[in-house]
Short mmCIF file of N, CA and C in Angstrom, two decimals:
data_model
loop_
_atom_site.label_atom_id
_atom_site.label_comp_id
_atom_site.label_asym_id
_atom_site.label_seq_id
_atom_site.Cartn_x
_atom_site.Cartn_y
_atom_site.Cartn_z
N MET R 24 -28.32 21.26 -65.85
CA MET R 24 -27.58 22.23 -64.68
C MET R 24 -27.59 22.98 -63.84
N LYS R 25 -28.91 22.78 -62.85
CA LYS R 25 -28.97 22.95 -62.14
C LYS R 25 -27.99 22.39 -60.58
N GLY R 26 -27.83 20.90 -60.85
CA GLY R 26 -27.29 20.33 -60.38
C GLY R 26 -25.53 21.00 -60.58
N LYS R 27 -24.52 21.02 -61.98
CA LYS R 27 -23.61 21.42 -62.43
C LYS R 27 -23.73 22.54 -61.19
N LYS R 28 -23.89 23.84 -61.78
CA LYS R 28 -23.79 24.74 -60.61
C LYS R 28 -23.72 24.62 -59.03
N PHE R 29 -24.44 23.98 -59.32
CA PHE R 29 -24.03 23.32 -57.43
C PHE R 29 -22.57 22.73 -57.03
N THR R 30 -23.11 22.02 -57.94
CA THR R 30 -21.26 21.12 -57.70
C THR R 30 -20.38 21.67 -57.50
N TYR R 31 -19.86 23.14 -58.51
CA TYR R 31 -19.29 23.83 -59.33
C TYR R 31 -19.07 25.03 -57.66
N LEU R 32 -19.77 25.38 -57.09
CA LEU R 32 -20.21 26.16 -55.98
C LEU R 32 -19.78 25.84 -55.00
N LEU R 33 -19.69 24.17 -54.54
CA LEU R 33 -19.34 23.52 -53.39
C LEU R 33 -18.01 23.05 -54.30
N ILE R 34 -17.10 22.51 -54.71
CA ILE R 34 -15.62 23.03 -55.10
C ILE R 34 -15.06 24.75 -54.95
N VAL R 35 -15.79 25.03 -55.32
CA VAL R 35 -14.61 26.72 -54.61
C VAL R 35 -14.42 26.38 -53.05
N CYS R 36 -15.76 26.33 -53.23
CA CYS R 36 -15.78 26.69 -51.36
C CYS R 36 -15.13 25.73 -50.34
N VAL R 37 -14.98 24.36 -50.79
CA VAL R 37 -13.78 22.76 -50.08
C VAL R 37 -13.29 23.54 -50.64
N ALA R 38 -11.97 24.20 -51.97
CA ALA R 38 -11.04 25.29 -52.65
C ALA R 38 -10.21 25.92 -51.26
N GLY R 39 -11.50 26.72 -50.84
CA GLY R 39 -11.22 28.04 -50.11
C GLY R 39 -10.71 27.96 -48.86
N VAL R 40 -11.54 26.57 -47.90
CA VAL R 40 -11.24 26.01 -46.67
C VAL R 40 -10.45 25.45 -46.38
N TRP R 41 -9.60 24.53 -47.65
CA TRP R 41 -8.35 23.82 -47.66
C TRP R 41 -7.46 25.34 -48.13
N GLY R 42 -7.12 26.50 -48.97
CA GLY R 42 -6.21 27.43 -48.40
C GLY R 42 -6.48 28.29 -47.28
N ILE R 43 -7.61 28.72 -46.48
CA ILE R 43 -7.34 28.79 -45.28
C ILE R 43 -6.29 28.05 -44.06
N ILE R 44 -6.75 26.52 -44.63
CA ILE R 44 -6.13 25.77 -43.68
C ILE R 44 -4.85 26.21 -43.70
N PHE R 45 -4.13 26.01 -44.95
CA PHE R 45 -2.80 26.30 -45.93
C PHE R 45 -2.06 27.04 -45.77
N TYR R 46 -2.97 28.24 -45.46
CA TYR R 46 -2.52 29.73 -45.07
C TYR R 46 -1.86 29.89 -43.46
N ARG R 47 -2.97 29.61 -42.81
CA ARG R 47 -2.76 28.97 -41.62
C ARG R 47 -1.49 28.54 -40.78
N ILE R 48 -1.48 27.14 -41.88
CA ILE R 48 -0.32 27.03 -40.93
C ILE R 48 1.09 27.29 -41.71
N TYR R 49 1.22 27.76 -42.41
CA TYR R 49 2.55 28.68 -43.06
C TYR R 49 2.90 29.76 -42.09
N ALA R 50 1.29 30.55 -41.99
CA ALA R 50 1.61 31.84 -40.88
C ALA R 50 2.19 30.93 -39.69
N GLY R 51 1.99 30.29 -39.50
CA GLY R 51 2.49 29.31 -37.73
C GLY R 51 3.33 29.19 -37.89
N LEU R 52 4.07 28.87 -38.88
CA LEU R 52 6.04 28.15 -39.72
C LEU R 52 6.08 29.64 -39.64
N GLN R 53 5.71 30.65 -40.27
CA GLN R 53 6.42 31.16 -40.13
C GLN R 53 6.84 32.29 -39.01
N GLN R 54 5.81 31.98 -37.35
CA GLN R 54 6.13 32.64 -36.61
C GLN R 54 7.34 31.86 -34.87
N GLU R 55 7.47 31.31 -35.76
CA GLU R 55 8.94 30.27 -34.58
C GLU R 55 9.69 30.28 -35.16
N ASP R 56 10.16 31.53 -36.13
CA ASP R 56 11.67 32.38 -35.54
C ASP R 56 11.07 33.37 -34.38
N GLY R 57 10.18 33.95 -33.88
CA GLY R 57 10.26 34.65 -33.47
C GLY R 57 9.87 34.83 -31.72
N LEU R 58 10.14 33.50 -31.80
CA LEU R 58 10.08 33.48 -30.47
C LEU R 58 11.20 34.19 -29.66
N PRO R 59 10.90 34.12 -27.93
CA PRO R 59 11.84 35.39 -27.63
C PRO R 59 12.91 34.02 -26.57
N VAL R 60 13.95 34.66 -26.78
CA VAL R 60 15.13 33.77 -26.26
C VAL R 60 15.23 33.81 -24.60
N SER R 61 15.40 32.73 -23.92
CA SER R 61 14.77 32.56 -22.13
C SER R 61 16.84 33.48 -22.17
N THR R 62 16.67 34.02 -20.73
CA THR R 62 17.76 34.81 -20.26
C THR R 62 18.34 34.78 -19.27
N VAL R 63 19.48 34.03 -19.11
CA VAL R 63 20.18 33.88 -17.89
C VAL R 63 20.10 35.20 -16.43
N SER R 64 19.23 35.25 -15.69
CA SER R 64 19.55 36.11 -14.58
C SER R 64 20.61 35.61 -14.07
N LYS R 65 21.41 36.93 -12.97
CA LYS R 65 22.89 37.13 -12.99
C LYS R 65 22.55 37.69 -11.81
N GLY R 66 21.08 37.24 -11.04
CA GLY R 66 21.24 37.41 -9.62
C GLY R 66 20.86 36.62 -8.86
N LYS R 67 21.05 36.91 -7.60
CA LYS R 67 21.02 35.08 -6.44
C LYS R 67 19.33 35.80 -6.36
N PRO R 68 18.91 33.98 -6.08
CA PRO R 68 17.45 33.83 -5.96
C PRO R 68 17.45 33.92 -4.87
N GLU R 69 15.93 34.16 -4.09
CA GLU R 69 15.93 34.61 -3.33
C GLU R 69 16.19 33.47 -1.92
N TYR R 70 16.01 32.11 -2.67
CA TYR R 70 16.02 31.60 -0.93
C TYR R 70 17.05 31.38 -0.49
N PHE R 71 18.46 32.12 -1.46
CA PHE R 71 19.64 31.84 -0.73
C PHE R 71 19.74 33.29 0.32
N LYS R 72 18.74 34.21 0.43
CA LYS R 72 18.68 35.53 1.29
C LYS R 72 18.12 34.57 2.85
N LEU R 73 18.68 33.46 3.34
CA LEU R 73 18.41 32.53 4.30
C LEU R 73 18.86 33.89 5.90
N VAL R 74 18.66 34.07 6.75
CA VAL R 74 18.11 34.75 8.13
C VAL R 74 19.20 34.10 9.09
N ASN R 75 20.20 34.78 9.39
CA ASN R 75 21.36 34.03 10.87
C ASN R 75 20.84 34.00 11.77
N HIS R 76 20.66 33.10 12.32
CA HIS R 76 20.26 32.95 14.23
C HIS R 76 20.56 32.52 14.77
N GLU R 77 21.93 32.91 14.63
CA GLU R 77 23.26 32.74 15.39
C GLU R 77 22.79 33.52 17.05
N THR R 78 22.03 35.57 16.33
CA THR R 78 22.24 36.05 17.22
C THR R 78 21.25 36.24 17.79
N ASP R 79 20.15 35.02 17.76
CA ASP R 79 18.58 35.43 18.35
C ASP R 79 18.79 35.67 20.18
N LYS R 80 17.92 35.95 20.20
CA LYS R 80 18.07 35.87 22.32
C LYS R 80 16.88 35.03 22.60
N VAL R 81 15.77 34.34 21.83
CA VAL R 81 14.36 33.72 21.82
C VAL R 81 15.19 32.88 22.82
N VAL R 82 14.25 32.24 23.93
CA VAL R 82 14.85 30.40 24.51
C VAL R 82 14.24 29.70 24.29
N LEU R 83 14.09 28.51 23.58
CA LEU R 83 13.66 28.06 23.49
C LEU R 83 13.22 27.05 24.96
N ASN R 84 11.20 26.57 24.99
CA ASN R 84 10.92 26.05 26.40
C ASN R 84 10.66 24.93 25.30
N LEU R 85 11.95 23.71 26.46
CA LEU R 85 11.83 22.06 26.53
C LEU R 85 11.23 21.69 27.23
N ASN R 86 10.07 22.13 27.87
CA ASN R 86 10.21 21.32 29.17
C ASN R 86 8.26 20.32 28.68
N TYR R 87 8.53 19.90 27.70
CA TYR R 87 7.52 19.09 27.42
C TYR R 87 7.88 17.24 27.72
N ARG R 88 6.97 16.77 27.58
CA ARG R 88 7.31 15.08 27.26
C ARG R 88 7.49 14.83 26.05
N ASP R 89 8.60 13.92 26.41
CA ASP R 89 9.42 13.03 25.02
C ASP R 89 8.40 12.10 24.32
N PRO R 90 7.65 12.02 23.18
CA PRO R 90 6.55 11.51 22.54
C PRO R 90 7.21 9.90 22.27
N PHE R 91 8.77 9.64 22.79
CA PHE R 91 9.33 8.80 21.53
C PHE R 91 9.62 7.75 23.10
N ALA R 92 9.76 8.34 24.19
CA ALA R 92 9.66 7.50 25.72
C ALA R 92 9.21 6.26 24.95
N GLU R 93 8.13 5.76 25.36
CA GLU R 93 7.72 4.77 24.98
C GLU R 93 6.98 4.92 23.75
N ILE R 94 7.24 3.55 23.11
CA ILE R 94 6.65 3.09 21.62
C ILE R 94 5.96 1.77 22.15
N LEU R 95 4.91 1.78 21.16
CA LEU R 95 3.89 0.71 20.98
C LEU R 95 4.31 -0.46 19.88
N VAL R 96 4.56 -1.39 20.12
CA VAL R 96 4.80 -2.42 19.53
C VAL R 96 3.75 -3.46 19.11
N GLY R 97 3.35 -3.62 18.11
CA GLY R 97 1.50 -4.41 18.69
C GLY R 97 0.94 -3.83 19.75
N MET R 98 0.85 -5.20 20.39
CA MET R 98 0.27 -4.48 21.48
C MET R 98 0.60 -4.30 23.20
N LYS R 99 1.98 -4.73 22.99
CA LYS R 99 3.29 -4.54 23.81
C LYS R 99 3.44 -3.15 24.42
N VAL R 100 3.80 -2.53 25.04
CA VAL R 100 4.56 -1.54 25.42
C VAL R 100 6.28 -1.89 26.06
N VAL R 101 7.14 -0.88 25.38
CA VAL R 101 7.98 -1.01 25.23
C VAL R 101 8.56 0.01 26.41
N ASN R 102 9.71 -0.07 27.11
CA ASN R 102 9.93 1.52 27.77
C ASN R 102 11.66 1.99 26.65
N GLU R 103 11.51 2.56 26.50
CA GLU R 103 12.88 2.67 25.63
C GLU R 103 13.57 3.16 26.82
N PRO R 104 15.14 3.55 26.94
CA PRO R 104 15.62 3.92 27.87
C PRO R 104 16.34 5.27 27.53
N VAL R 105 16.00 5.84 27.98
CA VAL R 105 15.38 8.02 27.85
C VAL R 105 17.44 8.49 28.49
N THR R 106 17.53 9.02 27.41
CA THR R 106 18.91 10.06 27.93
C THR R 106 18.92 11.14 28.50
N PRO R 107 19.28 11.62 29.50
CA PRO R 107 19.10 12.94 30.17
C PRO R 107 18.98 13.56 29.56
N ASN R 108 17.65 14.93 30.00
CA ASN R 108 18.19 15.69 29.31
C ASN R 108 19.23 17.20 30.08
N PRO R 109 19.61 17.81 29.31
CA PRO R 109 20.16 18.85 30.37
C PRO R 109 18.77 19.87 31.03
N VAL R 110 17.58 19.97 30.15
CA VAL R 110 16.62 20.78 30.72
C VAL R 110 15.95 19.72 31.83
N LYS R 111 15.70 20.61 32.98
CA LYS R 111 14.47 19.99 33.85
C LYS R 111 13.10 19.73 33.76
N LEU R 112 12.82 18.68 33.24
CA LEU R 112 11.47 18.37 33.29
C LEU R 112 10.25 18.30 34.49
N LEU R 113 9.49 19.38 34.37
CA LEU R 113 8.38 19.41 35.42
C LEU R 113 8.01 18.59 35.49
N VAL R 114 7.35 17.63 35.05
CA VAL R 114 6.69 15.77 34.86
C VAL R 114 7.11 14.98 35.60
N THR R 115 7.31 14.66 36.88
CA THR R 115 7.86 13.53 36.76
C THR R 115 7.33 12.07 36.26
N PRO R 116 8.13 10.84 36.19
CA PRO R 116 7.79 10.26 35.31
C PRO R 116 6.57 8.88 36.42
N ALA R 117 6.80 8.97 37.23
CA ALA R 117 5.74 8.74 38.27
C ALA R 117 4.31 8.98 38.08
N ALA R 118 4.62 10.52 37.75
CA ALA R 118 3.36 11.37 37.49
C ALA R 118 2.50 11.23 36.06
N MET R 119 3.66 10.69 36.04
CA MET R 119 2.81 10.56 33.93
C MET R 119 1.91 9.68 33.90
N PRO R 120 0.75 9.90 33.06
CA PRO R 120 -0.54 9.18 32.89
C PRO R 120 -0.29 8.14 32.05
N ARG R 121 -0.79 7.15 32.35
CA ARG R 121 -0.77 5.18 31.33
C ARG R 121 -1.29 5.93 29.63
N PRO R 122 -0.46 5.41 29.56
CA PRO R 122 -1.23 5.50 27.43
C PRO R 122 -2.63 5.17 27.40
N MET R 123 -3.13 5.62 26.46
CA MET R 123 -4.68 4.74 26.69
C MET R 123 -4.76 3.79 25.69
N VAL R 124 -5.45 3.13 26.17
CA VAL R 124 -6.16 1.31 25.61
C VAL R 124 -6.82 1.99 24.64
N ASN R 125 -6.65 1.18 23.59
CA ASN R 125 -6.86 1.04 21.97
C ASN R 125 -8.25 -0.18 22.37
N TRP R 126 -9.13 0.52 22.49
CA TRP R 126 -10.26 -0.88 22.50
C TRP R 126 -10.60 -1.04 21.41
N SER R 127 -10.54 -0.50 20.37
CA SER R 127 -11.14 -0.33 19.07
C SER R 127 -10.56 -1.44 17.65
N ALA R 128 -8.97 -1.94 18.95
CA ALA R 128 -8.61 -3.19 18.09
C ALA R 128 -9.23 -4.14 18.76
N ILE R 129 -10.04 -4.72 19.20
CA ILE R 129 -10.45 -5.62 19.50
C ILE R 129 -12.33 -6.39 19.58
N GLN R 130 -12.27 -7.20 18.55
CA GLN R 130 -13.90 -7.66 17.88
C GLN R 130 -14.04 -8.43 18.84
N TYR R 131 -15.43 -9.00 19.16
CA TYR R 131 -16.01 -10.24 19.90
C TYR R 131 -16.87 -10.43 19.05
N THR R 132 -16.55 -11.57 17.55
CA THR R 132 -17.24 -11.93 17.06
C THR R 132 -17.87 -12.89 16.55
N GLY R 133 -17.67 -13.44 18.07
CA GLY R 133 -19.57 -14.58 18.25
C GLY R 133 -18.67 -15.79 19.19
N TYR R 134 -19.36 -16.63 19.43
CA TYR R 134 -18.51 -18.36 20.88
C TYR R 134 -19.17 -18.81 20.47
N ILE R 135 -18.09 -19.83 20.87
CA ILE R 135 -19.07 -21.28 20.46
C ILE R 135 -19.10 -22.08 21.96
N ASN R 136 -20.61 -22.58 21.57
CA ASN R 136 -20.85 -23.79 23.18
C ASN R 136 -20.06 -25.34 23.14
N ASN R 137 -19.10 -26.21 24.60
CA ASN R 137 -18.44 -26.65 24.30
C ASN R 137 -19.64 -27.77 25.02
N PRO R 138 -20.49 -28.81 24.73
CA PRO R 138 -21.30 -29.68 24.91
C PRO R 138 -20.73 -30.67 26.16
N SER R 139 -19.39 -31.08 25.81
CA SER R 139 -18.83 -32.31 26.64
C SER R 139 -18.40 -30.70 27.88
N THR R 140 -17.45 -30.57 27.99
CA THR R 140 -17.41 -29.06 29.18
C THR R 140 -17.98 -28.20 29.91
N LYS R 141 -19.72 -28.45 28.81
CA LYS R 141 -20.52 -27.08 29.33
C LYS R 141 -19.87 -25.86 29.37
N SER R 142 -18.95 -25.63 28.62
CA SER R 142 -18.67 -24.56 28.75
C SER R 142 -18.85 -23.36 27.59
N ARG R 143 -18.59 -21.87 27.47
CA ARG R 143 -18.63 -20.99 26.03
C ARG R 143 -17.09 -20.63 25.55
N ILE R 144 -17.02 -20.66 24.15
CA ILE R 144 -15.55 -20.13 24.19
C ILE R 144 -16.08 -19.09 23.55
N ALA R 145 -14.90 -18.50 23.34
CA ALA R 145 -15.08 -16.93 22.89
C ALA R 145 -14.73 -16.92 22.42
N ILE R 146 -14.64 -16.08 20.48
CA ILE R 146 -14.29 -16.42 19.75
C ILE R 146 -13.92 -14.71 19.32
N ILE R 147 -12.61 -13.77 19.53
CA ILE R 147 -12.36 -12.85 19.97
C ILE R 147 -11.21 -12.49 18.97
N LYS R 148 -10.63 -11.03 18.62
CA LYS R 148 -9.92 -10.79 17.73
C LYS R 148 -9.05 -9.71 17.64
N VAL R 149 -7.63 -10.08 17.94
CA VAL R 149 -7.44 -8.33 18.48
C VAL R 149 -6.10 -8.42 17.76
N ASN R 150 -6.19 -6.94 16.55
CA ASN R 150 -5.25 -6.30 16.10
C ASN R 150 -4.76 -7.86 14.87
N GLY R 151 -6.25 -7.93 14.39
CA GLY R 151 -6.54 -8.98 13.26
C GLY R 151 -5.98 -10.17 13.26
N VAL R 152 -5.69 -10.73 14.77
CA VAL R 152 -5.21 -11.78 15.44
C VAL R 152 -6.48 -12.37 15.60
N GLU R 153 -6.36 -13.81 15.72
CA GLU R 153 -8.33 -14.21 15.91
C GLU R 153 -7.65 -15.37 16.63
N GLY R 154 -8.83 -15.34 17.80
CA GLY R 154 -8.28 -16.67 18.95
C GLY R 154 -9.76 -16.58 19.53
N MET R 155 -9.32 -18.23 19.95
CA MET R 155 -10.58 -18.60 20.78
C MET R 155 -10.26 -18.93 21.72
N LEU R 156 -10.47 -18.13 22.86
CA LEU R 156 -10.05 -18.14 24.82
C LEU R 156 -11.66 -18.69 25.35
N THR R 157 -11.65 -19.13 26.34
CA THR R 157 -12.06 -19.28 27.75
C THR R 157 -11.37 -18.54 28.49
N GLU R 158 -12.60 -18.47 29.89
CA GLU R 158 -12.31 -17.15 30.40
C GLU R 158 -10.95 -17.77 31.13
N GLY R 159 -10.44 -16.78 31.92
CA GLY R 159 -9.02 -16.49 32.30
C GLY R 159 -8.28 -16.74 31.21
N GLN R 160 -8.00 -17.21 29.68
CA GLN R 160 -6.72 -17.11 29.19
C GLN R 160 -7.07 -15.45 28.40
N SER R 161 -5.50 -15.67 27.88
CA SER R 161 -5.10 -14.42 27.65
C SER R 161 -4.01 -14.39 26.17
N LEU R 162 -4.53 -13.20 25.17
CA LEU R 162 -4.31 -12.86 23.60
C LEU R 162 -3.61 -11.62 23.73
N GLU R 163 -2.67 -11.65 22.99
CA GLU R 163 -2.40 -10.63 22.46
C GLU R 163 -2.07 -9.57 23.68
N GLY R 164 -2.33 -9.37 24.78
CA GLY R 164 -2.11 -8.85 26.09
C GLY R 164 -3.27 -8.67 26.87
N PHE R 165 -4.14 -9.04 26.04
CA PHE R 165 -5.43 -8.90 26.86
C PHE R 165 -6.36 -9.70 27.31
N LYS R 166 -6.94 -10.00 28.32
CA LYS R 166 -7.08 -11.43 29.66
C LYS R 166 -8.74 -11.22 29.09
N LEU R 167 -8.89 -12.04 28.89
CA LEU R 167 -10.69 -12.31 28.91
C LEU R 167 -11.68 -12.90 30.21
N LEU R 168 -11.96 -12.10 30.73
CA LEU R 168 -12.39 -12.22 32.15
C LEU R 168 -13.20 -12.88 32.49
N ARG R 169 -14.45 -12.09 31.70
CA ARG R 169 -16.08 -13.41 31.74
C ARG R 169 -16.78 -13.42 30.20
N ASN R 170 -17.22 -14.23 30.13
CA ASN R 170 -18.26 -14.03 28.67
C ASN R 170 -19.68 -14.75 29.05
N ALA R 171 -20.26 -13.65 28.34
CA ALA R 171 -21.65 -13.74 29.30
C ALA R 171 -22.70 -13.68 27.55
N GLY R 172 -21.98 -14.03 26.42
CA GLY R 172 -22.82 -14.73 25.67
C GLY R 172 -22.81 -13.15 24.73
N ASP R 173 -23.54 -12.41 24.86
CA ASP R 173 -23.70 -11.51 24.03
C ASP R 173 -22.23 -10.16 24.27
N SER R 174 -21.40 -10.45 25.24
CA SER R 174 -20.60 -9.49 25.43
C SER R 174 -19.58 -10.24 26.01
N VAL R 175 -18.46 -9.74 25.77
CA VAL R 175 -17.08 -10.56 26.62
C VAL R 175 -16.95 -8.58 27.85
N LYS R 176 -15.90 -9.66 29.36
CA LYS R 176 -14.85 -8.36 30.28
C LYS R 176 -13.74 -8.43 29.66
N VAL R 177 -13.04 -7.90 29.07
CA VAL R 177 -11.78 -8.19 29.07
C VAL R 177 -10.69 -7.40 30.02
N GLN R 178 -9.77 -7.64 29.66
CA GLN R 178 -8.64 -6.33 30.62
C GLN R 178 -7.88 -6.35 29.75
N TYR R 179 -6.99 -5.20 29.69
CA TYR R 179 -5.89 -4.76 29.29
C TYR R 179 -5.13 -3.70 30.15
N GLN R 180 -3.40 -4.12 30.60
CA GLN R 180 -2.66 -2.99 31.73
C GLN R 180 -3.78 -2.48 32.61
N ASN R 181 -4.46 -3.03 33.29
CA ASN R 181 -5.25 -2.87 34.47
C ASN R 181 -6.47 -2.36 34.95
N SER R 182 -7.36 -2.43 33.21
CA SER R 182 -8.21 -1.61 32.49
C SER R 182 -9.09 -3.04 32.04
N THR R 183 -10.58 -2.30 32.15
CA THR R 183 -11.32 -3.35 31.97
C THR R 183 -12.47 -2.74 31.13
N LYS R 184 -13.02 -3.60 30.25
CA LYS R 184 -13.82 -2.71 29.78
C LYS R 184 -15.02 -4.29 29.22
N TYR R 185 -16.42 -4.01 29.03
CA TYR R 185 -17.34 -4.71 28.12
C TYR R 185 -17.28 -4.55 27.18
N ILE R 186 -17.24 -5.58 26.01
CA ILE R 186 -16.89 -5.61 24.35
C ILE R 186 -17.77 -6.10 24.19
N SER R 187 -19.33 -5.97 23.36
CA SER R 187 -19.77 -6.45 22.49
C SER R 187 -20.15 -7.02 21.38
N LEU R 188 -20.81 -7.82 21.07
CA LEU R 188 -20.77 -8.57 20.32
C LEU R 188 -20.95 -7.92 18.71
N LYS R 189 -20.43 -8.14 17.28
CA LYS R 189 -20.54 -7.60 16.51
C LYS R 189 -21.19 -8.77 15.89
#
């Protein structure tokens, strides 16, 4: 008898839970009719309130170096023709400094000893292009001046630097 009472109690609880679930679904469906309708604004948006700069009295200072005058293509410098500006430049082209050399583009990865000629052939990677060079040879504009075994001396645009073995 004790098991039957417990079973009836559980049946009443389950029916109550399902009743609550169905009531919330029904109440949710009834509330959809009360949703607010979106309205269209008759006023102009904020982005149409632009400022008229025709009457400004500010003069722009345009006497800076043109960053696109020299375009680097790979490792070769190509000078593009520059159209003359009506603004007078303060820096003359002869006084402009040379562009900085990207030495991190060069990697000295090793060397090979050639027993027949008794010379070292350096393995150098420049911008992902790998080459085998002896002293005096060039790769991508870089010239190998000296191979010391643990480092190499390279030259690019009249600048020299020692690069150590990686």
